[in-house]
């Protein structure tokens, strides 16, 4: 049986749904138009700041933070209901200051930042005044295995010197991006999982070079964008190191736990929106003498989509509940399972919606194409499918036969 959500969460849910109907959907086109008004799209459409102010005013702000010191203190289970609603629109998460990668970066700063880090970086992030990026992935090595990360972070007196070639740093193109969390090796000779550290790099530091922008299936994701970033002999104070040398993996794990399921929650919201659009279109459009909605094959598509979405949602809620009650480590199989199921469901449902829209589905007149491209990346980000499948298989066998020597990675 599903656990009841609190009155507070119900209230957030109602407010959020109303906000989506009255403020988000009607302004999606405006946001795009304002972005395209200038020759280059790397600027903030004024409607975004207007919407953020309204959301903040209504208390729909930083809902992802379980810690009461910084946010409303919702559990992962409760937040799942809200995050799904935000996932219905690609512009919504930022409006509520609940967008990746800032959410994960804020979590890192809350957990591992010093008072100085918090004052300088966490506060403006919590207020939505600046943005941040997370630089872990490198073009030259298989970064799904983070032990491969080659970047160097070398201590030199009161400073660290960073040399790193990173790519897919999401948000790096945003003119408001002021801080990066960079992962690299402080000790290449330490034990495999103790070589890496994380360090804060203010984006205006000399040597930080935005090398090129990386579109996703042709979508620029402006004004945030993903970028190849090179850190060339970048010097920062030694106090910018997060937690301790050699703790990069530990920080990455804690960052990825909740972040992974946030992606899944949003993916379900995107699928639900696609199904809404599919049904509306099928109910309006006629071909070969009847509405699409009255044709058996289309009803089967609708029915299958509903079945898949419900399955994925229940698994997400189950994973979220397990994180809340037993911790992220105990829930790692559930997190891996939903990281497999939710993106696939989302991709399949959006793809069926595109099909029902016909040629219109692949245009930018409707949000389906961009949602599809976004959902497709979720099978790669935060651990590609194969890594999660490996973990699920390993845990399943361990549960059945006990721990055994692992030869295959
Ligand atoms: C839109 C987008 C946003 C991103 N944002 C960020 C960001 O903000 N910061 C950041 O640091 N990175 C980001 N990334 C990068 C992302 O996290 C990496 O792409 C991901 O971790 C995979 O690393 P890789 O691309 O090096 O793939 P590789 O490690 O080269 O893996 C390639 C493929 O190898 C296969 N494979 C890997 N391991 C196994 C295994 N054990 N068994 C069998 N097959 C396997 C899988 O099919 C996998 O997809 C982003 C990527 C995208 C597309």
Short mmCIF file of C-alpha atoms and ligand atoms in Angstrom, two decimals:
data_model
loop_
_atom_site.label_atom_id
_atom_site.label_comp_id
_atom_site.label_asym_id
_atom_site.label_seq_id
_atom_site.Cartn_x
_atom_site.Cartn_y
_atom_site.Cartn_z
CA UNK A 1 0.00 0.00 0.00
CA UNK A 2 1.25 3.50 -0.75
CA UNK A 3 2.25 5.66 2.18
CA UNK A 4 0.11 8.77 2.69
CA UNK A 5 1.82 12.07 2.05
CA UNK A 6 1.77 14.79 4.69
CA UNK A 7 -0.69 17.70 4.65
CA UNK A 8 2.25 20.02 3.95
CA UNK A 9 3.19 17.99 0.85
CA UNK A 10 -0.42 17.91 -0.34
CA UNK A 11 -0.51 21.67 -0.06
CA UNK A 12 2.76 22.02 -2.01
CA UNK A 13 1.38 19.62 -4.63
CA UNK A 14 -1.83 21.61 -5.13
CA UNK A 15 0.05 24.90 -5.30
CA UNK A 16 2.60 23.47 -7.70
CA UNK A 17 -0.07 22.05 -10.02
CA UNK A 18 -1.83 25.41 -10.12
CA UNK A 19 1.46 27.20 -10.74
CA UNK A 20 2.24 24.87 -13.65
CA UNK A 21 -1.18 25.53 -15.24
CA UNK A 22 -1.22 29.28 -14.72
CA UNK A 23 2.44 30.27 -14.99
CA UNK A 24 4.66 27.58 -16.52
CA UNK A 25 2.83 26.09 -19.54
CA UNK A 26 1.52 29.47 -20.76
CA UNK A 27 5.07 30.90 -20.63
CA UNK A 28 7.08 28.10 -22.22
CA UNK A 29 6.79 29.68 -25.68
CA UNK A 30 7.52 33.15 -24.32
CA UNK A 31 10.70 31.84 -22.70
CA UNK A 32 11.86 30.47 -26.06
CA UNK A 33 10.91 33.65 -27.88
CA UNK A 34 12.81 35.82 -25.42
CA UNK A 35 15.84 33.54 -25.72
CA UNK A 36 15.82 33.90 -29.50
CA UNK A 37 15.31 37.67 -29.48
CA UNK A 38 19.05 38.22 -29.33
CA UNK A 39 21.61 37.04 -31.83
CA UNK A 40 23.17 34.64 -29.34
CA UNK A 41 21.03 32.72 -26.85
CA UNK A 42 23.39 32.77 -23.84
CA UNK A 43 21.40 35.25 -21.82
CA UNK A 44 18.60 34.90 -19.26
CA UNK A 45 15.08 35.45 -20.60
CA UNK A 46 13.43 38.03 -18.27
CA UNK A 47 10.38 35.75 -17.86
CA UNK A 48 12.57 33.27 -15.95
CA UNK A 49 13.43 35.78 -13.22
CA UNK A 50 9.76 36.89 -13.06
CA UNK A 51 8.62 33.29 -12.60
CA UNK A 52 11.30 32.60 -10.00
CA UNK A 53 10.17 35.62 -7.97
CA UNK A 54 6.56 34.42 -8.06
CA UNK A 55 7.51 30.85 -7.09
CA UNK A 56 9.64 32.11 -4.21
CA UNK A 57 6.80 34.32 -3.05
CA UNK A 58 4.52 31.30 -2.84
CA UNK A 59 7.07 29.24 -0.91
CA UNK A 60 7.62 26.93 -3.91
CA UNK A 61 11.38 27.15 -3.51
CA UNK A 62 14.23 24.73 -2.74
CA UNK A 63 11.69 21.94 -2.22
CA UNK A 64 14.37 19.28 -2.82
CA UNK A 65 16.21 19.97 0.44
CA UNK A 66 15.44 17.42 3.16
CA UNK A 67 17.34 19.48 5.74
CA UNK A 68 15.00 21.87 7.61
CA UNK A 69 17.85 24.35 8.07
CA UNK A 70 17.82 25.11 4.36
CA UNK A 71 14.48 23.98 2.93
CA UNK A 72 11.02 22.68 3.81
CA UNK A 73 12.44 19.37 5.09
CA UNK A 74 10.46 17.02 2.86
CA UNK A 75 11.41 13.36 2.63
CA UNK A 76 12.56 11.93 -0.70
CA UNK A 77 9.20 10.14 -0.91
CA UNK A 78 7.29 13.38 -0.50
CA UNK A 79 9.53 15.30 -2.86
CA UNK A 80 9.02 12.60 -5.52
CA UNK A 81 5.42 13.77 -5.99
CA UNK A 82 6.56 17.36 -6.47
CA UNK A 83 9.63 16.71 -8.58
CA UNK A 84 7.50 14.68 -11.00
CA UNK A 85 5.23 17.69 -11.53
CA UNK A 86 8.25 19.93 -12.23
CA UNK A 87 9.54 17.38 -14.74
CA UNK A 88 6.53 18.04 -16.96
CA UNK A 89 8.19 21.19 -18.28
CA UNK A 90 11.84 21.67 -19.13
CA UNK A 91 11.82 25.23 -17.79
CA UNK A 92 10.06 24.41 -14.50
CA UNK A 93 12.82 22.95 -12.28
CA UNK A 94 14.84 26.19 -12.40
CA UNK A 95 11.76 28.29 -11.61
CA UNK A 96 11.55 26.45 -8.27
CA UNK A 97 15.36 26.41 -7.77
CA UNK A 98 15.24 22.63 -8.05
CA UNK A 99 17.34 22.14 -11.18
CA UNK A 100 20.36 19.96 -11.77
CA UNK A 101 23.27 20.33 -11.42
CA UNK A 102 22.74 23.10 -8.87
CA UNK A 103 20.69 20.86 -6.58
CA UNK A 104 23.52 18.31 -6.32
CA UNK A 105 26.11 21.04 -5.90
CA UNK A 106 24.07 22.68 -3.14
CA UNK A 107 23.78 19.31 -1.40
CA UNK A 108 27.57 18.93 -1.55
CA UNK A 109 28.09 22.40 -0.09
CA UNK A 110 25.53 21.79 2.67
CA UNK A 111 27.21 18.53 3.60
CA UNK A 112 30.90 19.17 2.98
CA UNK A 113 31.32 22.94 2.68
CA UNK A 114 32.99 25.10 5.33
CA UNK A 115 31.20 28.14 6.73
CA UNK A 116 33.17 30.29 4.26
CA UNK A 117 32.12 28.10 1.29
CA UNK A 118 28.53 28.24 2.45
CA UNK A 119 28.55 31.98 2.82
CA UNK A 120 30.21 32.61 -0.49
CA UNK A 121 28.59 29.98 -2.72
CA UNK A 122 25.76 28.12 -1.02
CA UNK A 123 23.80 31.22 0.01
CA UNK A 124 23.61 32.76 -3.47
CA UNK A 125 22.80 29.34 -4.94
CA UNK A 126 19.99 28.85 -2.44
CA UNK A 127 18.70 32.30 -3.37
CA UNK A 128 18.88 31.49 -7.09
CA UNK A 129 21.23 34.43 -7.68
CA UNK A 130 24.06 32.44 -9.25
CA UNK A 131 24.42 29.05 -10.96
CA UNK A 132 27.09 26.36 -10.79
CA UNK A 133 28.49 23.41 -12.69
CA UNK A 134 29.98 20.03 -11.89
CA UNK A 135 33.13 19.02 -13.81
CA UNK A 136 33.84 15.33 -13.51
CA UNK A 137 33.57 13.74 -16.97
CA UNK A 138 36.60 13.82 -19.29
CA UNK A 139 36.66 13.28 -23.06
CA UNK A 140 39.81 11.16 -23.04
CA UNK A 141 38.78 8.41 -20.59
CA UNK A 142 35.72 6.24 -19.93
CA UNK A 143 34.32 8.42 -17.20
CA UNK A 144 31.53 6.05 -16.14
CA UNK A 145 34.41 4.47 -14.23
CA UNK A 146 35.47 7.52 -12.24
CA UNK A 147 38.74 5.89 -11.18
CA UNK A 148 39.83 6.74 -14.76
CA UNK A 149 39.59 10.50 -14.15
CA UNK A 150 43.00 11.97 -15.01
CA UNK A 151 42.77 15.64 -13.98
CA UNK A 152 45.36 16.77 -11.49
CA UNK A 153 44.96 18.86 -8.38
CA UNK A 154 48.40 19.58 -6.93
CA UNK A 155 49.15 21.35 -3.67
CA UNK A 156 51.57 24.28 -3.99
CA UNK A 157 51.99 26.18 -0.72
CA UNK A 158 48.71 27.81 0.20
CA UNK A 159 47.17 26.95 -3.14
CA UNK A 160 46.11 24.06 -5.32
CA UNK A 161 46.99 24.04 -9.02
CA UNK A 162 44.39 22.40 -11.25
CA UNK A 163 44.97 21.01 -14.71
CA UNK A 164 41.93 19.35 -16.17
CA UNK A 165 40.28 18.68 -19.50
CA UNK A 166 36.58 18.21 -18.80
CA UNK A 167 33.47 18.00 -20.93
CA UNK A 168 29.74 17.84 -20.45
CA UNK A 169 29.90 20.33 -17.61
CA UNK A 170 26.20 21.19 -17.60
CA UNK A 171 25.34 24.79 -16.91
CA UNK A 172 28.84 26.04 -17.71
CA UNK A 173 27.58 28.24 -20.56
CA UNK A 174 25.15 30.07 -18.29
CA UNK A 175 26.34 33.68 -17.75
CA UNK A 176 25.31 33.28 -14.10
CA UNK A 177 27.58 30.24 -13.60
CA UNK A 178 30.04 31.45 -10.97
CA UNK A 179 31.40 28.28 -9.41
CA UNK A 180 32.48 24.81 -10.49
CA UNK A 181 33.05 21.71 -8.42
CA UNK A 182 35.98 19.97 -10.12
CA UNK A 183 37.07 16.38 -9.51
CA UNK A 184 40.68 15.33 -10.02
CA UNK A 185 43.58 13.40 -8.55
CA UNK A 186 45.45 14.77 -5.56
CA UNK A 187 47.40 11.54 -5.07
CA UNK A 188 47.82 9.19 -8.05
CA UNK A 189 49.64 6.72 -5.78
CA UNK A 190 46.92 6.34 -3.15
CA UNK A 191 44.47 3.41 -3.05
CA UNK A 192 42.21 3.37 -6.14
CA UNK A 193 39.25 5.08 -4.50
CA UNK A 194 41.32 7.54 -2.50
CA UNK A 195 43.19 9.26 -5.33
CA UNK A 196 40.46 11.74 -6.23
CA UNK A 197 39.41 14.97 -4.53
CA UNK A 198 36.88 17.72 -5.22
CA UNK A 199 37.67 21.38 -5.23
CA UNK A 200 35.77 24.63 -5.69
CA UNK A 201 36.85 26.72 -8.65
CA UNK A 202 35.38 30.20 -9.07
CA UNK A 203 34.56 30.45 -12.75
CA UNK A 204 36.30 33.80 -13.20
CA UNK A 205 39.68 32.37 -12.10
CA UNK A 206 42.48 32.79 -14.60
CA UNK A 207 42.98 29.64 -16.67
CA UNK A 208 39.32 28.53 -16.79
CA UNK A 209 38.60 28.18 -20.48
CA UNK A 210 35.20 27.47 -22.05
CA UNK A 211 36.48 25.49 -24.99
CA UNK A 212 33.24 24.69 -26.83
CA UNK A 213 29.53 24.22 -26.44
CA UNK A 214 28.04 20.71 -26.73
CA UNK A 215 24.47 20.49 -28.03
CA UNK A 216 22.20 17.51 -27.27
CA UNK A 217 20.75 16.10 -30.51
CA UNK A 218 21.01 19.67 -31.83
CA UNK A 219 19.27 21.31 -28.84
CA UNK A 220 21.50 23.98 -27.33
CA UNK A 221 19.88 23.86 -23.86
CA UNK A 222 20.48 27.61 -23.71
CA UNK A 223 21.06 29.53 -21.59
CA UNK A 224 22.60 26.79 -19.41
CA UNK A 225 24.28 24.61 -22.03
CA UNK A 226 26.84 21.85 -21.67
CA UNK A 227 30.42 22.71 -22.29
CA UNK A 228 33.93 21.39 -22.70
CA UNK A 229 35.89 23.24 -20.03
CA UNK A 230 39.64 23.24 -19.71
CA UNK A 231 41.28 24.20 -16.45
CA UNK A 232 44.78 25.38 -17.39
CA UNK A 233 47.11 25.82 -14.42
CA UNK A 234 44.22 27.20 -12.42
CA UNK A 235 45.26 28.34 -8.95
CA UNK A 236 42.79 28.48 -6.07
CA UNK A 237 43.33 28.84 -2.31
CA UNK A 238 43.98 25.51 -0.57
CA UNK A 239 40.88 26.19 1.54
CA UNK A 240 38.75 25.62 -1.59
CA UNK A 241 39.24 21.86 -1.25
CA UNK A 242 36.02 20.13 -0.24
CA UNK A 243 36.13 17.94 2.87
CA UNK A 244 39.60 16.32 2.63
CA UNK A 245 42.09 15.11 0.05
CA UNK A 246 41.14 11.67 -1.28
CA UNK A 247 37.43 12.04 -0.50
CA UNK A 248 36.28 12.73 -4.06
CA UNK A 249 34.56 9.36 -4.40
CA UNK A 250 32.80 9.65 -1.10
CA UNK A 251 31.46 13.07 -2.06
CA UNK A 252 30.47 11.85 -5.55
CA UNK A 253 28.50 8.96 -4.08
CA UNK A 254 26.58 11.17 -1.70
CA UNK A 255 25.92 13.64 -4.53
CA UNK A 256 24.61 11.01 -6.90
CA UNK A 257 22.25 9.14 -4.52
CA UNK A 258 19.31 11.56 -4.39
CA UNK A 259 20.27 13.19 -7.73
CA UNK A 260 19.68 9.94 -9.58
CA UNK A 261 16.18 9.55 -8.35
CA UNK A 262 15.37 13.22 -8.98
CA UNK A 263 16.16 12.54 -12.66
CA UNK A 264 13.76 9.58 -12.54
CA UNK A 265 10.98 11.58 -10.94
CA UNK A 266 11.27 14.26 -13.61
CA UNK A 267 11.40 11.61 -16.35
CA UNK A 268 8.04 10.27 -15.17
CA UNK A 269 6.61 13.80 -15.23
CA UNK A 270 7.83 14.17 -18.82
CA UNK A 271 6.16 10.87 -19.75
CA UNK A 272 2.92 11.93 -18.07
CA UNK A 273 2.95 15.23 -20.00
CA UNK A 274 3.60 13.35 -23.25
CA UNK A 275 0.63 11.07 -22.56
CA UNK A 276 -1.59 14.11 -21.89
CA UNK A 277 -0.51 15.66 -25.18
CA UNK A 278 -0.95 12.35 -27.00
CA UNK A 279 -4.52 11.95 -25.73
CA UNK A 280 -5.47 15.55 -26.53
CA UNK A 281 -4.11 15.22 -30.04
CA UNK A 282 -5.74 11.84 -30.63
CA UNK A 283 -9.06 13.22 -29.48
CA UNK A 284 -8.89 16.13 -31.96
CA UNK A 285 -7.39 14.60 -35.07
CA UNK A 286 -9.35 12.50 -37.55
CA UNK A 287 -7.99 10.12 -40.18
CA UNK A 288 -9.72 7.53 -42.33
CA UNK A 289 -13.17 8.42 -41.07
CA UNK A 290 -12.72 8.52 -37.29
CA UNK A 291 -10.83 10.23 -34.51
CA UNK A 292 -7.42 8.75 -33.75
CA UNK A 293 -8.64 8.28 -30.18
CA UNK A 294 -11.36 5.93 -31.43
CA UNK A 295 -8.98 3.56 -33.13
CA UNK A 296 -8.03 0.35 -31.37
CA UNK A 297 -4.32 0.61 -32.13
CA UNK A 298 -4.12 4.10 -30.64
CA UNK A 299 -6.03 3.04 -27.51
CA UNK A 300 -3.56 0.23 -27.09
CA UNK A 301 -0.72 2.78 -27.23
CA UNK A 302 -2.49 4.85 -24.57
CA UNK A 303 -3.14 1.82 -22.38
CA UNK A 304 0.46 0.58 -22.60
CA UNK A 305 1.76 4.05 -21.77
CA UNK A 306 -0.45 4.21 -18.69
CA UNK A 307 0.71 0.79 -17.51
CA UNK A 308 4.40 1.70 -17.96
CA UNK A 309 4.10 5.08 -16.25
CA UNK A 310 2.32 3.61 -13.22
CA UNK A 311 4.97 0.89 -12.90
CA UNK A 312 7.82 3.39 -13.10
CA UNK A 313 6.18 5.78 -10.65
CA UNK A 314 5.60 3.05 -8.08
CA UNK A 315 9.19 1.87 -8.35
CA UNK A 316 10.44 5.45 -7.94
CA UNK A 317 8.29 5.98 -4.87
CA UNK A 318 9.47 2.67 -3.47
CA UNK A 319 13.13 3.63 -4.01
CA UNK A 320 12.55 7.06 -2.46
CA UNK A 321 10.83 5.49 0.57
CA UNK A 322 13.69 3.04 1.02
CA UNK A 323 16.25 5.87 0.92
CA UNK A 324 14.21 7.68 3.60
CA UNK A 325 13.83 4.69 5.87
CA UNK A 326 17.03 2.67 5.34
CA UNK A 327 19.50 5.09 3.71
CA UNK A 328 20.89 5.42 0.17
CA UNK A 329 23.35 2.55 0.61
CA UNK A 330 20.64 0.05 1.55
CA UNK A 331 18.53 1.33 -1.34
CA UNK A 332 21.21 1.02 -3.99
CA UNK A 333 19.50 -1.81 -5.84
CA UNK A 334 16.20 0.09 -5.91
CA UNK A 335 17.98 3.27 -7.07
CA UNK A 336 19.72 1.32 -9.85
CA UNK A 337 16.44 -0.35 -10.87
CA UNK A 338 14.58 2.93 -11.19
CA UNK A 339 17.53 4.50 -13.01
CA UNK A 340 16.99 1.75 -15.61
CA UNK A 341 13.19 1.79 -15.67
CA UNK A 342 12.23 5.48 -15.55
CA UNK A 343 14.32 6.81 -18.48
CA UNK A 344 13.27 3.86 -20.67
CA UNK A 345 9.61 4.40 -19.84
CA UNK A 346 9.94 8.09 -20.50
CA UNK A 347 11.67 7.57 -23.86
CA UNK A 348 9.08 4.99 -24.96
CA UNK A 349 6.05 7.03 -23.98
CA UNK A 350 7.40 10.27 -25.50
CA UNK A 351 8.29 8.38 -28.66
CA UNK A 352 4.73 7.04 -28.97
CA UNK A 353 3.41 10.56 -28.47
CA UNK A 354 5.69 11.78 -31.27
CA UNK A 355 4.23 9.03 -33.46
CA UNK A 356 0.64 10.08 -32.76
CA UNK A 357 1.55 13.70 -33.54
CA UNK A 358 2.97 12.66 -36.90
CA UNK A 359 5.44 15.12 -38.43
CA UNK A 360 4.40 17.76 -35.90
CA UNK A 361 5.94 15.60 -33.18
CA UNK A 362 9.47 16.05 -34.40
CA UNK A 363 9.21 19.85 -34.67
CA UNK A 364 9.87 22.38 -31.96
CA UNK A 365 6.23 23.53 -32.14
CA UNK A 366 5.53 21.01 -29.39
CA UNK A 367 7.73 20.07 -26.42
CA UNK A 368 7.93 16.38 -27.36
CA UNK A 369 11.13 16.41 -29.42
CA UNK A 370 13.14 18.25 -26.77
CA UNK A 371 11.70 16.10 -23.98
CA UNK A 372 12.66 12.98 -25.95
CA UNK A 373 16.24 14.19 -26.47
CA UNK A 374 16.48 15.01 -22.80
CA UNK A 375 15.08 11.64 -21.69
CA UNK A 376 17.49 9.82 -24.02
CA UNK A 377 20.49 11.34 -22.24
CA UNK A 378 19.25 9.90 -18.94
CA UNK A 379 20.33 6.42 -20.04
CA UNK A 380 23.89 7.78 -20.02
CA UNK A 381 24.15 10.44 -17.31
CA UNK A 382 24.76 9.56 -13.67
CA UNK A 383 25.91 6.09 -14.65
CA UNK A 384 25.04 4.48 -17.99
CA UNK A 385 22.45 1.68 -18.01
CA UNK A 386 25.08 -1.05 -18.25
CA UNK A 387 26.69 0.01 -14.98
CA UNK A 388 23.35 -0.10 -13.16
CA UNK A 389 22.40 -3.42 -14.75
CA UNK A 390 25.74 -4.84 -13.60
CA UNK A 391 25.02 -3.66 -10.05
CA UNK A 392 21.47 -5.04 -10.01
CA UNK A 393 22.69 -8.41 -11.28
CA UNK A 394 25.47 -8.51 -8.73
CA UNK A 395 23.18 -7.63 -5.84
CA UNK A 396 20.55 -10.13 -6.97
CA UNK A 397 23.10 -12.95 -7.03
CA UNK A 398 24.54 -11.83 -3.71
CA UNK A 399 21.09 -11.95 -2.11
CA UNK A 400 20.56 -15.46 -3.43
CA UNK A 401 23.97 -17.02 -2.91
CA UNK A 402 25.86 -14.69 -0.54
CA UNK A 403 28.88 -12.55 -1.31
CA UNK A 404 31.33 -14.09 -3.75
CA UNK A 405 34.56 -13.17 -5.40
CA UNK A 406 33.92 -10.56 -8.07
CA UNK A 407 35.90 -11.07 -11.25
CA UNK A 408 33.80 -9.10 -13.70
CA UNK A 409 33.49 -5.32 -13.45
C1 LIG B 1 23.25 15.84 -21.31
C2 LIG B 1 24.41 15.40 -20.48
C3 LIG B 1 24.72 16.11 -19.31
C4 LIG B 1 25.83 15.75 -18.55
N1 LIG B 1 26.17 16.51 -17.46
C5 LIG B 1 27.32 16.26 -16.80
C6 LIG B 1 27.80 17.13 -15.77
O1 LIG B 1 27.15 18.14 -15.43
N2 LIG B 1 29.01 16.86 -15.20
C7 LIG B 1 29.76 15.79 -15.55
O2 LIG B 1 30.84 15.61 -14.99
N3 LIG B 1 29.33 14.93 -16.50
C8 LIG B 1 28.15 15.14 -17.15
N4 LIG B 1 27.74 14.31 -18.17
C9 LIG B 1 28.55 13.16 -18.54
C10 LIG B 1 28.01 11.82 -18.09
O3 LIG B 1 27.93 11.75 -16.69
C11 LIG B 1 28.91 10.74 -18.70
O4 LIG B 1 28.71 10.79 -20.09
C12 LIG B 1 28.66 9.37 -18.14
O5 LIG B 1 29.13 9.26 -16.83
C13 LIG B 1 29.33 8.28 -19.00
O6 LIG B 1 30.68 8.53 -19.16
P1 LIG B 1 31.30 8.51 -20.64
O7 LIG B 1 30.50 9.40 -21.51
O8 LIG B 1 32.76 8.76 -20.52
O9 LIG B 1 31.03 7.05 -21.19
P2 LIG B 1 32.01 5.79 -21.08
O10 LIG B 1 32.49 5.64 -19.68
O11 LIG B 1 32.99 5.87 -22.18
O12 LIG B 1 30.98 4.60 -21.35
C14 LIG B 1 30.48 4.38 -22.66
C15 LIG B 1 29.58 3.17 -22.66
O13 LIG B 1 30.31 2.03 -22.27
C16 LIG B 1 29.42 1.07 -21.73
N5 LIG B 1 29.88 0.64 -20.41
C17 LIG B 1 30.42 1.39 -19.42
N6 LIG B 1 30.67 0.63 -18.32
C18 LIG B 1 30.27 -0.63 -18.63
C19 LIG B 1 30.26 -1.87 -17.92
N7 LIG B 1 30.70 -1.95 -16.65
N8 LIG B 1 29.79 -2.95 -18.55
C20 LIG B 1 29.35 -2.88 -19.84
N9 LIG B 1 29.31 -1.73 -20.53
C21 LIG B 1 29.78 -0.63 -19.95
C22 LIG B 1 28.05 1.76 -21.63
O14 LIG B 1 27.26 1.42 -22.72
C23 LIG B 1 28.41 3.22 -21.70
O15 LIG B 1 27.35 4.06 -22.14
C24 LIG B 1 26.62 14.63 -18.93
C25 LIG B 1 26.28 13.90 -20.09
C26 LIG B 1 25.20 14.28 -20.86
C27 LIG B 1 24.90 13.50 -22.12
#
